[in-house]
Amino acid sequence: DLEDILFVNVTGNHDTGYSGDVTYQHLARFQQIFGKDNYWIEYNANTEKAWRLVVLNDLLLEGPALQPEFIDYTWEFLYQLFERKFNGSTVLVTHVPFYKEEGMCVDGPEIGYYPADYEREPYKAGLLRYQNHIGQETTNKVLNLIFNNDKPGIILVGHDHEGCEVTYNRNSDSGEWTATRDPESESKYHIKEATVRSMMGEFNGNSGLVTGKFNHNLKQWEWTYTLCPFGIQHGWWIARVSALLTGFFWSLYLVL
């Protein structure tokens, strides 16, 4: 049934820019064409099978921002989400991966700001220019607001073209989350983050498959993620160039 199909559009830095770039026009254009940048949908609410989809625009979590009110707007969304006290599982979909130490994935944490003498757009001086991870403090705050009920869940992100899979383990005493390859045995609660490898051909043209299965014995959802590579761009270019060369030589043959 086509009415049951849901398309989820996640705000990326090539859609609106980083927080130092985002204007009202950028955000309005995205929302008009693709829909809201922050929202949640709850399924099977008030049952043992309750789960929800949370879509978060994490490009507007940190600054300095061109429009600081956008940062306030995003945090207000998270606080409202927290105040619902949802008692089910959560699937979080966002763009920029959360904080992890250098060496955990191909790219380590990096953040940059516009220089003070940025002549092309001087009004952006000192603002956030790019980031490939959400900051450590912000990561702890966001995960504690969203994954606050100790129920299973999963995080799906992009941005890092190489892709990565880690587990975030929560320290119940400090409330801090630490990324590791595998779940830490001493951690009572952990969430998997899957960074989907790029769909671009040079990265093997990837997509990802997420499956949710409700375990009736444990009375909880179990989430699995599978990377699905389906092709590289080199084959397409070989076929394209071969066709062009064939056409050229045939035309040359006919002329001669």
Short mmCIF file of C-alpha atoms in Angstrom, two decimals:
data_model
loop_
_atom_site.label_atom_id
_atom_site.label_comp_id
_atom_site.label_asym_id
_atom_site.label_seq_id
_atom_site.Cartn_x
_atom_site.Cartn_y
_atom_site.Cartn_z
CA ASP A 1 0.00 0.00 0.00
CA LEU A 2 1.60 3.25 -1.15
CA GLU A 3 -0.04 5.10 1.75
CA ASP A 4 2.19 3.17 4.15
CA ILE A 5 5.45 4.31 2.49
CA LEU A 6 7.41 6.94 4.41
CA PHE A 7 10.21 8.96 2.83
CA VAL A 8 12.57 10.50 5.35
CA ASN A 9 14.71 13.42 4.17
CA VAL A 10 17.60 14.28 6.46
CA THR A 11 19.17 17.74 6.38
CA GLY A 12 22.76 17.60 5.13
CA ASN A 13 25.48 20.20 4.87
CA HIS A 14 25.09 20.29 1.06
CA ASP A 15 21.40 21.10 1.52
CA THR A 16 21.61 24.03 3.92
CA GLY A 17 25.25 24.38 4.97
CA TYR A 18 26.75 24.23 8.44
CA SER A 19 25.40 26.47 11.20
CA GLY A 20 27.75 29.28 10.15
CA ASP A 21 26.10 29.27 6.71
CA VAL A 22 22.39 28.57 7.33
CA THR A 23 20.02 31.43 6.58
CA TYR A 24 16.23 31.61 6.78
CA GLN A 25 16.16 31.17 3.00
CA HIS A 26 18.21 27.95 3.18
CA LEU A 27 16.04 26.42 5.88
CA ALA A 28 12.75 27.56 4.32
CA ARG A 29 13.77 26.09 0.96
CA PHE A 30 14.59 22.73 2.53
CA GLN A 31 11.35 22.60 4.51
CA GLN A 32 9.25 23.61 1.51
CA ILE A 33 10.74 20.92 -0.75
CA PHE A 34 11.59 18.10 1.66
CA GLY A 35 9.61 18.75 4.85
CA LYS A 36 10.52 19.40 8.46
CA ASP A 37 14.13 19.19 9.57
CA ASN A 38 13.26 18.07 13.12
CA TYR A 39 10.40 15.74 14.01
CA TRP A 40 9.45 12.44 15.59
CA ILE A 41 6.85 9.79 14.78
CA GLU A 42 5.64 7.33 17.41
CA TYR A 43 4.41 3.82 16.57
CA ASN A 44 2.49 1.39 18.79
CA ALA A 45 2.44 4.00 21.54
CA ASN A 46 1.49 2.81 25.02
CA THR A 47 2.13 -0.83 24.11
CA GLU A 48 5.06 -3.14 24.78
CA LYS A 49 6.00 -2.80 21.09
CA ALA A 50 6.26 1.00 21.18
CA TRP A 51 9.00 2.56 19.08
CA ARG A 52 9.65 5.91 17.49
CA LEU A 53 11.53 7.50 14.63
CA VAL A 54 13.40 10.69 15.53
CA VAL A 55 14.79 12.87 12.73
CA LEU A 56 17.26 15.48 13.97
CA ASN A 57 19.00 18.32 12.15
CA ASP A 58 22.28 18.10 14.06
CA LEU A 59 23.90 20.69 11.80
CA LEU A 60 22.15 23.23 14.02
CA LEU A 61 23.32 21.96 17.39
CA GLU A 62 26.58 23.89 17.66
CA GLY A 63 27.93 27.26 16.62
CA PRO A 64 28.79 30.06 16.44
CA ALA A 65 25.88 30.20 14.02
CA LEU A 66 24.87 32.77 11.43
CA GLN A 67 21.34 32.65 12.89
CA PRO A 68 21.77 31.75 16.59
CA GLU A 69 18.02 31.34 16.99
CA PHE A 70 18.23 28.18 14.87
CA ILE A 71 20.42 26.59 17.54
CA ASP A 72 17.85 27.51 20.21
CA TYR A 73 15.08 26.08 18.04
CA THR A 74 16.88 22.73 17.67
CA TRP A 75 17.59 22.40 21.39
CA GLU A 76 14.00 23.27 22.22
CA PHE A 77 12.95 20.39 19.97
CA LEU A 78 15.20 18.03 21.96
CA TYR A 79 13.88 19.25 25.31
CA GLN A 80 10.30 18.73 24.17
CA LEU A 81 11.22 15.25 22.98
CA PHE A 82 12.75 14.48 26.38
CA GLU A 83 9.71 15.76 28.28
CA ARG A 84 7.43 13.26 26.51
CA LYS A 85 8.99 10.47 28.63
CA PHE A 86 8.52 7.97 25.81
CA ASN A 87 8.80 4.40 27.04
CA GLY A 88 9.68 2.64 23.79
CA SER A 89 12.64 2.05 21.49
CA THR A 90 14.16 4.87 19.42
CA VAL A 91 15.61 4.99 15.90
CA LEU A 92 17.55 8.25 15.56
CA VAL A 93 18.32 9.50 12.04
CA THR A 94 20.64 12.48 11.59
CA HIS A 95 23.55 13.55 9.38
CA VAL A 96 26.78 14.37 11.23
CA PRO A 97 28.19 11.48 13.33
CA PHE A 98 28.53 11.86 17.07
CA TYR A 99 31.83 12.33 18.84
CA LYS A 100 34.39 9.53 18.85
CA GLU A 101 38.10 9.56 19.52
CA GLU A 102 40.76 9.65 16.82
CA GLY A 103 41.33 6.19 15.32
CA MET A 104 37.85 4.85 15.98
CA CYS A 105 36.85 5.51 12.35
CA VAL A 106 38.78 6.61 9.26
CA ASP A 107 38.33 10.32 10.05
CA GLY A 108 39.02 11.75 13.49
CA PRO A 109 37.15 14.72 14.99
CA GLU A 110 37.70 17.96 13.11
CA ILE A 111 36.01 21.34 13.28
CA GLY A 112 36.80 24.61 11.50
CA TYR A 113 35.74 28.25 11.67
CA TYR A 114 35.72 31.09 9.17
CA PRO A 115 38.83 33.27 9.59
CA ALA A 116 38.59 36.79 10.96
CA ASP A 117 39.75 38.20 7.61
CA TYR A 118 37.33 36.21 5.43
CA GLU A 119 36.92 38.77 2.63
CA ARG A 120 34.40 36.96 0.42
CA GLU A 121 31.74 36.89 3.15
CA PRO A 122 33.06 39.02 6.03
CA TYR A 123 29.82 38.60 8.02
CA LYS A 124 30.77 34.94 8.56
CA ALA A 125 34.04 35.74 10.36
CA GLY A 126 34.47 33.43 13.36
CA LEU A 127 31.39 31.32 12.59
CA LEU A 128 31.31 27.54 12.27
CA ARG A 129 32.56 26.57 8.81
CA TYR A 130 32.62 22.75 8.93
CA GLN A 131 32.62 19.77 11.28
CA ASN A 132 32.83 16.03 10.75
CA HIS A 133 31.74 15.06 14.27
CA ILE A 134 29.43 16.55 16.83
CA GLY A 135 31.42 17.83 19.83
CA GLN A 136 31.92 15.59 22.86
CA GLU A 137 29.89 17.66 25.31
CA THR A 138 27.06 18.10 22.82
CA THR A 139 27.09 14.38 22.03
CA ASN A 140 26.62 13.48 25.70
CA LYS A 141 23.80 15.98 26.05
CA VAL A 142 21.92 14.86 22.94
CA LEU A 143 22.19 11.13 23.66
CA ASN A 144 21.02 11.64 27.24
CA LEU A 145 17.99 13.59 26.03
CA ILE A 146 16.98 11.05 23.38
CA PHE A 147 18.04 7.70 24.84
CA ASN A 148 16.87 8.27 28.39
CA ASN A 149 14.70 5.22 29.07
CA ASP A 150 17.26 2.40 28.78
CA LYS A 151 15.34 0.85 25.88
CA PRO A 152 17.19 -0.54 22.81
CA GLY A 153 17.72 1.73 19.84
CA ILE A 154 19.97 2.58 16.93
CA ILE A 155 21.54 5.72 15.42
CA LEU A 156 21.84 6.16 11.65
CA VAL A 157 24.14 8.90 10.33
CA GLY A 158 26.05 9.83 7.17
CA HIS A 159 28.52 12.59 6.27
CA ASP A 160 31.68 10.46 6.68
CA HIS A 161 32.08 8.96 3.20
CA GLU A 162 34.14 6.00 4.42
CA GLY A 163 31.44 4.76 6.77
CA CYS A 164 31.84 3.37 10.27
CA GLU A 165 30.05 1.26 12.88
CA VAL A 166 30.57 1.84 16.60
CA THR A 167 28.76 1.37 19.90
CA TYR A 168 28.09 4.20 22.36
CA ASN A 169 28.32 3.04 25.95
CA ARG A 170 26.77 5.13 28.72
CA ASN A 171 28.45 5.54 32.08
CA SER A 172 25.51 5.40 34.50
CA ASP A 173 27.36 7.48 37.11
CA SER A 174 28.67 10.35 34.96
CA GLY A 175 26.14 10.22 32.12
CA GLU A 176 29.00 10.28 29.61
CA TRP A 177 28.93 8.22 26.43
CA THR A 178 32.04 6.53 25.02
CA ALA A 179 32.35 5.09 21.51
CA THR A 180 33.94 1.64 21.18
CA ARG A 181 34.10 -1.00 18.46
CA ASP A 182 32.04 -3.44 20.52
CA PRO A 183 29.78 -3.00 23.55
CA GLU A 184 31.66 -2.65 26.83
CA SER A 185 30.80 -5.43 29.25
CA GLU A 186 30.71 -3.06 32.23
CA SER A 187 28.25 -0.72 30.51
CA LYS A 188 24.62 -1.45 31.38
CA TYR A 189 23.29 0.52 28.40
CA HIS A 190 24.66 1.01 24.90
CA ILE A 191 23.44 2.16 21.48
CA LYS A 192 24.85 1.27 18.06
CA GLU A 193 25.71 4.06 15.60
CA ALA A 194 25.95 3.13 11.91
CA THR A 195 27.56 5.66 9.59
CA VAL A 196 26.35 4.66 6.14
CA ARG A 197 29.21 4.44 3.66
CA SER A 198 28.85 6.88 0.76
CA MET A 199 26.58 6.08 -2.17
CA MET A 200 29.15 7.58 -4.58
CA GLY A 201 30.55 5.07 -7.03
CA GLU A 202 34.15 5.27 -5.84
CA PHE A 203 32.94 3.96 -2.46
CA ASN A 204 31.08 1.04 -4.12
CA GLY A 205 27.70 2.74 -4.34
CA ASN A 206 26.36 1.88 -0.91
CA SER A 207 23.03 1.80 0.81
CA GLY A 208 22.14 0.37 4.19
CA LEU A 209 19.39 -1.92 5.43
CA VAL A 210 18.00 -1.56 8.95
CA THR A 211 15.83 -4.32 10.37
CA GLY A 212 13.79 -4.19 13.54
CA LYS A 213 12.59 -7.39 15.19
CA PHE A 214 10.55 -7.54 18.37
CA ASN A 215 11.86 -10.14 20.80
CA HIS A 216 8.76 -11.51 22.53
CA ASN A 217 10.79 -13.25 25.23
CA LEU A 218 12.72 -10.13 26.24
CA LYS A 219 9.79 -7.83 25.43
CA GLN A 220 12.00 -5.42 23.48
CA TRP A 221 13.05 -4.41 19.97
CA GLU A 222 16.29 -5.65 18.43
CA TRP A 223 17.84 -3.54 15.65
CA THR A 224 20.37 -4.70 13.07
CA TYR A 225 22.17 -2.78 10.34
CA THR A 226 23.61 -4.25 7.14
CA LEU A 227 25.74 -2.39 4.59
CA CYS A 228 24.60 -3.05 1.01
CA PRO A 229 27.25 -2.17 -1.62
CA PHE A 230 25.89 -2.52 -5.14
CA GLY A 231 28.46 -1.27 -7.64
CA ILE A 232 31.39 0.98 -8.47
CA GLN A 233 31.57 3.83 -10.93
CA HIS A 234 34.48 2.40 -12.93
CA GLY A 235 32.31 -0.12 -14.78
CA TRP A 236 29.91 2.65 -15.80
CA TRP A 237 32.78 4.80 -17.08
CA ILE A 238 34.34 1.90 -19.03
CA ALA A 239 31.02 1.22 -20.73
CA ARG A 240 30.48 4.91 -21.44
CA VAL A 241 33.95 5.52 -22.87
CA SER A 242 33.83 2.29 -24.90
CA ALA A 243 30.54 3.36 -26.49
CA LEU A 244 31.94 6.79 -27.34
CA LEU A 245 35.12 5.34 -28.84
CA THR A 246 33.12 2.81 -30.86
CA GLY A 247 30.93 5.57 -32.24
CA PHE A 248 33.98 7.69 -33.08
CA PHE A 249 35.81 4.92 -34.95
CA TRP A 250 32.68 3.93 -36.86
CA SER A 251 32.12 7.54 -37.95
CA LEU A 252 35.79 7.78 -38.94
CA TYR A 253 35.50 4.53 -40.94
CA LEU A 254 32.41 5.77 -42.77
CA VAL A 255 34.08 9.07 -43.64
CA LEU A 256 37.17 7.36 -45.00
#
